[in-house]
Coordinates of C-alpha atoms and ligand atoms in Angstrom, one line a residue:
M5 CA -22.6 12.6 4.7
K6 CA -20.4 9.7 5.9
K7 CA -17.0 10.6 7.3
A8 CA -13.8 8.5 6.9
L9 CA -10.4 8.9 8.5
I10 CA -7.5 7.4 6.5
T11 CA -4.1 7.0 8.3
G12 CA -1.3 7.2 5.7
I13 CA -3.3 9.3 3.2
T14 CA 0.0 10.4 1.6
G15 CA 0.9 6.8 0.5
Q16 CA -0.2 4.9 -2.6
D17 CA -3.3 3.3 -1.1
G18 CA -4.2 6.3 1.0
A19 CA -4.3 8.5 -2.1
Y20 CA -6.4 6.1 -4.2
L21 CA -8.7 5.4 -1.3
A22 CA -9.2 9.1 -0.7
K23 CA -10.3 9.6 -4.3
F24 CA -12.5 6.5 -4.2
L25 CA -14.3 7.7 -1.0
L26 CA -14.7 11.3 -2.3
D27 CA -16.3 9.9 -5.4
K28 CA -18.7 8.0 -3.1
G29 CA -19.6 11.3 -1.4
Y30 CA -17.7 10.9 1.8
D31 CA -16.1 13.7 3.8
V32 CA -12.5 12.5 3.8
Y33 CA -10.0 13.1 6.6
G34 CA -6.4 11.9 6.5
T35 CA -3.4 11.9 8.8
Y36 CA 0.0 13.0 7.6
R37 CA 3.3 13.4 9.4
R38 CA 5.8 16.2 9.4
L39 CA 8.7 15.4 7.0
S40 CA 11.6 17.7 6.0
T41 CA 10.1 17.7 2.5
P42 CA 6.3 17.8 2.0
N43 CA 4.9 14.7 0.5
F44 CA 1.5 15.4 -1.0
W45 CA 2.4 14.6 -4.6
R46 CA 0.0 11.6 -4.8
L47 CA -2.9 13.6 -3.6
E48 CA -2.0 16.3 -6.1
Y49 CA -1.6 13.8 -8.9
L50 CA -5.1 12.5 -8.3
E51 CA -6.4 16.1 -8.0
V52 CA -7.8 15.5 -4.5
F53 CA -5.4 17.5 -2.3
D54 CA -7.8 20.4 -1.9
K55 CA -10.8 18.1 -1.2
V56 CA -9.4 16.2 1.8
N57 CA -9.0 17.4 5.3
L58 CA -5.5 16.8 6.6
I59 CA -4.6 16.2 10.3
P60 CA -1.0 16.1 11.6
A61 CA -0.4 12.8 13.4
D62 CA 2.3 10.3 14.0
L63 CA 1.8 6.6 14.7
S64 CA 4.2 6.7 17.6
D65 CA 2.3 9.5 19.2
T66 CA -1.0 8.3 20.9
G67 CA -2.2 11.8 21.6
S68 CA -2.1 12.8 18.0
I69 CA -4.1 9.7 17.1
V70 CA -6.8 10.6 19.7
E71 CA -6.9 14.1 18.4
A72 CA -7.3 12.9 14.8
L73 CA -10.4 10.8 15.9
K74 CA -11.8 13.8 17.9
I75 CA -11.4 16.2 14.9
S76 CA -12.8 13.8 12.3
Q77 CA -15.4 11.9 14.3
P78 CA -15.3 9.2 11.6
D79 CA -17.9 6.5 10.7
E80 CA -15.0 4.5 9.3
V81 CA -11.2 4.4 10.0
Y82 CA -8.9 2.9 7.4
H83 CA -5.6 2.3 9.1
L84 CA -3.1 2.2 6.2
A85 CA -0.1 4.0 7.7
A86 CA 2.9 1.8 8.3
Q87 CA 6.6 1.4 7.6
S88 CA 5.6 -0.7 4.6
F89 CA 8.9 -1.6 3.0
V90 CA 9.9 -5.2 3.8
G91 CA 13.6 -4.5 3.0
A92 CA 13.8 -1.5 5.4
S93 CA 12.2 -3.6 8.2
F94 CA 15.5 -5.6 8.4
E95 CA 17.4 -2.3 8.9
T96 CA 15.0 -0.8 11.4
P97 CA 13.3 -3.8 13.1
V98 CA 12.4 -2.1 16.4
A99 CA 10.9 1.1 14.7
T100 CA 9.0 -1.2 12.3
G101 CA 7.6 -3.2 15.2
D102 CA 6.4 0.0 16.9
V103 CA 5.0 1.8 13.9
T104 CA 3.7 -1.1 11.9
G105 CA 2.7 -3.4 14.8
L106 CA 2.1 -1.7 18.2
A107 CA 0.5 1.4 16.7
V108 CA -2.5 -0.7 15.7
T109 CA -3.3 -1.1 19.4
R110 CA -2.8 2.6 19.9
I111 CA -5.5 3.3 17.3
L112 CA -7.9 0.5 18.4
E113 CA -7.6 1.6 22.0
A114 CA -8.3 5.2 21.1
I115 CA -11.4 3.9 19.1
R116 CA -12.5 1.8 22.1
Q117 CA -12.2 4.7 24.5
T118 CA -13.6 7.5 22.3
C119 CA -15.8 6.2 19.5
P120 CA -16.5 2.4 19.8
E121 CA -19.1 2.5 17.0
T122 CA -16.5 3.5 14.4
K123 CA -15.7 0.8 11.9
F124 CA -12.0 -0.1 11.6
Y125 CA -10.1 -1.5 8.6
F126 CA -6.6 -2.9 9.2
A127 CA -4.1 -3.2 6.3
A128 CA -2.9 -6.7 6.9
T129 CA -0.8 -8.4 4.3
S130 CA 0.1 -11.6 2.4
E131 CA 3.6 -11.3 3.9
M132 CA 2.1 -12.8 7.0
F133 CA 1.9 -16.2 5.2
G134 CA 5.6 -16.0 4.4
K135 CA 7.1 -19.4 4.1
T136 CA 3.7 -21.2 4.0
G137 CA 3.6 -20.1 0.3
L138 CA 6.7 -22.4 -0.2
L139 CA 5.8 -25.2 2.2
N140 CA 2.4 -25.8 0.6
G141 CA 4.0 -26.3 -2.8
G142 CA 3.0 -22.9 -4.2
K143 CA -0.7 -23.4 -3.9
S144 CA -2.9 -20.3 -3.5
L145 CA -3.3 -19.1 0.0
N146 CA -6.6 -18.4 1.7
E147 CA -7.8 -17.0 5.1
G148 CA -7.5 -20.4 6.8
D149 CA -3.8 -20.9 5.9
F150 CA -1.0 -21.0 8.4
F151 CA 1.0 -17.7 9.0
Y152 CA 4.8 -18.0 8.9
P153 CA 6.2 -14.5 8.7
M154 CA 9.8 -14.1 7.3
S155 CA 10.6 -10.4 8.1
P156 CA 10.3 -7.9 11.0
Y157 CA 7.6 -6.2 8.8
A158 CA 5.6 -9.4 8.5
A159 CA 5.9 -10.2 12.2
A160 CA 4.7 -6.6 13.1
K161 CA 1.7 -7.0 10.7
L162 CA 0.8 -10.3 12.2
Y163 CA 0.6 -8.6 15.6
G164 CA -1.7 -6.0 14.0
Y165 CA -3.8 -8.7 12.5
W166 CA -4.3 -10.5 15.8
I167 CA -4.9 -7.4 17.9
T168 CA -7.6 -6.4 15.3
R169 CA -9.3 -9.7 15.9
I170 CA -8.9 -9.4 19.6
Y171 CA -10.6 -6.0 19.7
R172 CA -13.4 -7.4 17.5
E173 CA -14.0 -10.4 19.8
A174 CA -13.3 -8.8 23.1
Y175 CA -15.1 -5.4 22.7
G176 CA -17.4 -6.0 19.7
I177 CA -15.7 -3.3 17.6
F178 CA -16.4 -3.7 13.9
A179 CA -12.8 -4.4 13.0
V180 CA -11.7 -6.2 9.8
N181 CA -8.4 -7.4 8.4
G182 CA -7.8 -7.0 4.7
I183 CA -5.1 -9.6 3.8
L184 CA -4.0 -7.9 0.6
F185 CA -1.5 -9.4 -1.7
N186 CA 0.9 -7.0 -3.6
H187 CA -0.8 -4.2 -5.4
E188 CA 0.9 -1.7 -7.6
S189 CA 0.4 1.4 -9.7
P190 CA 2.2 4.5 -11.0
L191 CA 1.8 5.9 -7.5
R192 CA 3.9 3.1 -5.9
G193 CA 7.0 4.1 -4.0
L194 CA 10.1 4.0 -6.2
E195 CA 11.9 1.4 -4.0
F196 CA 9.2 -1.3 -4.6
V197 CA 10.2 -3.7 -7.4
T198 CA 7.4 -3.0 -9.9
R199 CA 7.8 0.7 -9.9
K200 CA 11.7 0.5 -9.7
V201 CA 11.6 -1.7 -12.8
A202 CA 9.0 0.4 -14.7
N203 CA 10.9 3.6 -13.9
E204 CA 14.4 2.3 -14.9
V205 CA 13.0 0.6 -18.1
A206 CA 11.5 4.0 -19.2
K207 CA 14.8 5.8 -18.5
I208 CA 16.9 3.2 -20.3
S209 CA 14.5 3.3 -23.3
L210 CA 15.0 7.1 -23.5
G211 CA 18.8 7.0 -23.0
L212 CA 18.6 8.4 -19.5
S213 CA 20.0 5.3 -17.8
K214 CA 22.2 2.3 -18.7
E215 CA 21.4 -0.5 -16.3
L216 CA 18.9 -1.8 -13.8
R217 CA 20.3 -3.3 -10.6
L218 CA 18.1 -5.8 -8.8
G219 CA 18.2 -8.5 -6.1
N220 CA 16.4 -11.9 -6.1
L221 CA 15.0 -12.5 -9.6
E222 CA 13.4 -15.8 -8.6
A223 CA 10.9 -14.5 -6.1
K224 CA 7.3 -14.8 -7.2
R225 CA 4.5 -12.4 -6.2
D226 CA 0.8 -12.0 -6.9
W227 CA 0.6 -8.5 -8.3
G228 CA -2.7 -6.6 -8.7
Y229 CA -3.7 -3.1 -9.5
A230 CA -4.0 -0.8 -6.5
P231 CA -7.1 1.3 -7.4
E232 CA -9.1 -2.0 -7.5
Y233 CA -7.8 -3.0 -4.1
V234 CA -9.0 0.1 -2.3
E235 CA -12.5 -0.7 -3.4
A236 CA -12.2 -4.1 -1.5
M237 CA -11.2 -2.2 1.7
W238 CA -14.4 -0.2 1.5
L239 CA -16.6 -3.2 0.6
M240 CA -15.3 -5.0 3.8
L241 CA -16.6 -2.2 5.9
Q242 CA -20.1 -2.2 4.3
Q243 CA -20.9 -5.8 5.4
K244 CA -23.3 -6.7 8.2
E245 CA -20.6 -8.6 10.1
P246 CA -16.9 -7.9 10.4
D247 CA -14.6 -10.5 8.9
D248 CA -11.2 -11.0 7.3
Y249 CA -10.6 -11.3 3.6
V250 CA -7.8 -12.2 1.1
I251 CA -7.6 -9.9 -1.8
A252 CA -5.4 -11.1 -4.7
T253 CA -5.4 -12.0 -8.4
G254 CA -4.7 -15.7 -8.1
E255 CA -1.7 -15.5 -10.4
A256 CA 2.0 -15.6 -9.4
H257 CA 4.8 -14.2 -11.6
S258 CA 8.6 -14.0 -10.9
V259 CA 10.6 -10.8 -10.8
K260 CA 12.4 -12.3 -13.9
E261 CA 9.1 -12.4 -15.7
L262 CA 8.4 -8.9 -14.6
V263 CA 11.6 -7.5 -16.1
E264 CA 11.2 -9.6 -19.3
K265 CA 7.7 -8.2 -19.8
A266 CA 8.7 -4.6 -18.9
F267 CA 11.7 -4.4 -21.2
G268 CA 9.6 -6.1 -23.9
I269 CA 7.1 -3.3 -23.9
V270 CA 9.9 -0.8 -25.0
G271 CA 11.4 -3.4 -27.4
L272 CA 14.5 -4.2 -25.4
D273 CA 16.1 -7.4 -24.2
W274 CA 16.3 -7.4 -20.4
K275 CA 19.4 -9.6 -20.3
E276 CA 21.5 -6.7 -21.7
Y277 CA 20.6 -4.3 -18.9
V278 CA 19.7 -6.2 -15.7
K279 CA 22.6 -6.7 -13.2
V280 CA 22.1 -8.7 -10.0
D281 CA 23.3 -6.8 -7.0
R282 CA 23.8 -8.3 -3.5
R283 CA 22.7 -5.0 -2.0
F284 CA 19.1 -5.7 -3.0
F285 CA 18.9 -9.2 -1.4
R286 CA 17.2 -9.5 2.0
P287 CA 18.5 -11.6 4.9
L288 CA 15.3 -13.7 4.3
D289 CA 12.9 -13.4 1.4
V290 CA 9.5 -14.9 0.8
P291 CA 10.0 -17.1 -2.2
C292 CA 6.4 -17.3 -3.5
L293 CA 3.0 -15.8 -2.7
V294 CA -0.2 -16.4 -4.6
G295 CA -3.7 -15.6 -3.2
D296 CA -7.1 -17.3 -3.3
Y297 CA -9.7 -14.5 -3.4
S298 CA -12.7 -16.8 -3.6
K299 CA -14.1 -15.8 -0.2
A300 CA -14.0 -12.1 -1.2
K301 CA -15.7 -12.9 -4.5
R302 CA -18.4 -14.9 -2.8
K303 CA -19.1 -12.7 0.2
I304 CA -18.4 -9.1 -0.8
G305 CA -18.6 -9.4 -4.6
W306 CA -15.0 -8.3 -5.3
E307 CA -12.8 -9.7 -8.0
P308 CA -9.7 -8.4 -9.8
R309 CA -10.0 -6.9 -13.3
T310 CA -6.4 -5.9 -14.2
R311 CA -4.1 -8.8 -14.7
F312 CA -0.2 -8.9 -14.7
D313 CA 0.4 -8.0 -18.4
K314 CA -2.0 -5.1 -18.4
L315 CA -0.6 -3.8 -15.0
I316 CA 3.0 -3.8 -16.2
E317 CA 1.9 -2.0 -19.4
I318 CA 0.1 0.7 -17.4
M319 CA 3.2 1.2 -15.2
V320 CA 5.8 1.3 -18.0
E321 CA 3.7 3.5 -20.3
E322 CA 3.1 6.0 -17.5
E323 CA 6.8 6.2 -16.7
V324 CA 7.8 6.6 -20.3
D325 CA 5.2 9.4 -20.5
R326 CA 6.5 11.1 -17.4
W327 CA 10.1 11.0 -18.5
E328 CA 9.3 12.2 -22.0
R329 CA 7.5 15.2 -20.4
W330 CA 10.5 15.7 -18.2
L331 CA 12.8 15.8 -21.3
R332 CA 10.5 18.5 -22.7
G333 CA 11.1 20.6 -19.6
E334 CA 7.9 19.8 -17.6
R335 CA 8.4 19.0 -13.9
F336 CA 6.6 16.4 -11.8
P337 CA 4.8 17.4 -8.6
W338 CA 7.6 15.6 -6.7
D339 CA 10.3 17.7 -8.3
A340 CA 8.9 20.8 -6.6
P341 CA 7.4 19.6 -3.4
N342 CA 5.6 22.3 -1.5
Y343 CA 2.6 22.9 0.8
P344 CA 0.2 24.2 -1.8
S345 CA -1.3 27.6 -0.8
E346 CA -4.9 26.5 -0.7
N347 CA -4.9 23.6 1.7
R348 CA -7.1 22.0 4.3
I349 CA -4.8 21.2 7.2
L350 CA -6.6 20.9 10.5
T351 CA -4.3 21.6 13.5
R352 CA -5.1 21.7 17.2
A353 CA -4.8 25.5 17.1
L354 CA -8.0 25.6 15.1
R355 CA -9.8 23.9 18.0
M356 CA -8.4 26.1 20.8
Ligands
LIG10 P1 3.0 3.4 1.4 O1 2.8 4.0 0.0 O2 4.4 3.1 1.9 O3 2.3 4.4 2.5 C1 2.5 4.3 3.8 C2 1.9 5.4 4.6 O4 2.2 5.4 6.0 C3 2.4 6.8 4.1 O5 1.4 7.7 4.1 C4 3.4 7.1 5.2 O6 3.6 8.5 5.3 C5 2.7 6.6 6.4 N1 3.6 6.5 7.6 C6 4.7 5.8 7.7 N2 5.2 5.9 8.9 C7 4.4 6.7 9.6 C8 4.4 7.2 10.9 N3 5.3 6.9 11.8 N4 3.3 8.0 11.3 C9 2.4 8.3 10.4 N5 2.3 7.9 9.2 C10 3.3 7.0 8.8 O7 2.2 2.0 1.5 P2 0.9 1.5 0.6 O8 1.5 0.7 -0.5 O9 0.0 2.6 0.4 O10 0.3 0.5 1.7 C11 -0.7 0.9 2.6 C12 -0.8 -0.1 3.7 O11 -1.1 -1.4 3.2 C13 0.5 -0.3 4.5 O12 0.2 -0.5 5.8 C14 1.1 -1.5 3.9 O13 2.0 -2.1 4.8 C15 -0.1 -2.3 3.6 N6 0.0 -3.3 2.5 C16 0.4 -2.9 1.3 C17 0.4 -3.7 0.2 C18 0.9 -3.3 -1.1 O14 1.2 -4.2 -2.0 N7 0.9 -2.0 -1.4 C19 0.0 -5.1 0.4 C20 -0.4 -5.5 1.7 C21 -0.5 -4.5 2.7 P3 4.8 9.3 4.5 O15 4.2 9.6 3.2 O16 5.0 10.5 5.3 O17 6.0 8.4 4.4
LIG11 O1 8.3 -4.9 -4.3 P1 8.8 -5.6 -3.1 O2 9.7 -4.8 -2.3 O3 7.5 -6.0 -2.3 P2 7.3 -7.1 -1.1 O4 8.5 -7.3 -0.4 O5 6.6 -8.2 -1.7 O6 6.3 -6.2 -0.2 C1 5.2 -5.5 -0.7 O7 4.1 -6.3 -0.8 C2 3.6 -6.8 0.5 C3 2.4 -7.7 0.2 O8 2.8 -9.0 0.0 C4 3.2 -5.6 1.4 F1 2.8 -6.1 2.6 C5 4.4 -4.8 1.6 O9 4.0 -3.6 2.3 C6 5.0 -4.3 0.2 O10 4.0 -3.5 -0.4 O11 9.6 -6.9 -3.4 C7 8.9 -8.0 -4.2 C8 10.0 -9.1 -4.5 C9 10.8 -9.5 -3.2 O12 10.9 -10.9 -3.2 C10 12.1 -8.9 -3.4 O13 13.2 -9.6 -2.8 O14 10.9 -8.5 -5.4 C11 12.2 -8.9 -4.9 N1 13.2 -8.0 -5.5 C12 14.3 -8.3 -6.3 N2 15.0 -7.3 -6.6 C13 13.3 -6.7 -5.2 C14 14.4 -6.2 -5.9 N3 12.6 -5.9 -4.4 C15 12.9 -4.6 -4.4 N4 12.1 -3.8 -3.6 N5 14.0 -4.1 -5.0 C16 14.8 -4.9 -5.8 O15 15.8 -4.4 -6.4

């Protein structure tokens, strides 16, 4: 049985990837960090919490990363953990540089020293292209395009991208960069714009909220469906040679189109509810990102199936369903966070 270690298993992609790999027959390990409130709701939501092995680790703590590798002895490492919110990276640029950037070297160095045969996936991002998406006139971006990061987050990811290539070329580690464009789902964090919009639209439609406050409505993104993107991560590690791939839908839509579509699903006019609020603007914002996934299609046989309209429908309908259940007295897993009694947390004490 193959073994995989996922850093950031409690996040959107980590949870979907855990489910995907379990369905493929993998023994799945994941790192999580201690928070004041437990955060396993996505794993519970996908009904995989009691099927994965959880190892306490923090990206700023090299020893905990080494321990996670020793406990899991993985064939494949999927490094997804990061401070992943672009807006927050302007508030905490140094911490983001450490956790999102430098920590990639901590993991690669631990792999080099303890298990150099392990394959490594790095969650790189379309944000690394940044201003290039504007300078090239909005054309779709591929693996050969110029990187021009526009946030501390993007700069940290660009460091991670290059260190991944350096460990591949210097030490022969099977290390790949997945350059993923935005991918969304009902498991997205609430602060990201698609989930924020879907959640507020659902609440407004049920009389639970009155307005939706947003920042830059003109920004354009290439939004895909997260469960399809985790399959691409796995495919990249099944190839003969390590390489880097863009994963995207090839379509860009503005935040304005997103709100128009989302309010339309519940039969409302967005102009009556959306307020532009300076708080949600960033000191710099990437104006437009659209990806060219033709290399991934040609080489690893991946292509997107869920397009923008369907994605927004999935997200809004799921939020309406959640809030209707909430009104009937049901509670979501994240309303009652807990360490479920039957769990599979592997601490050092078990190895002593
Ligand atoms: P996410 O939902 O924000 O998940 C991030 C994960 O990282 C969470 O499990 C989080 O743990 C963990 N984490 C954060 N700081 C940590 C630390 N100091 N030590 C250990 N773990 C830490 O992000 P996502 O959307 O799943 O994205 C997965 C990865 O892909 C990220 O690296 C992101 O930057 C990258 N990416 C995402 C997209 C996208 O559109 N989703 C596109 C391109 C690249 P907690 O649950 O404890 O906070
Ligand atoms: O949903 P967002 O916060 O995602 P962003 O910044 O594109 O980053 C996401 O995708 C990246 C891949 O390209 C990942 F690497 C990254 O980890 C993350 O998953 O914002 C999308 C756009 C931005 O232009 C933002 O300025 O929406 C604009 N926006 C307008 N109003 C807003 C809001 N974004 C948020 N989060 N909240 C608003 O109120």
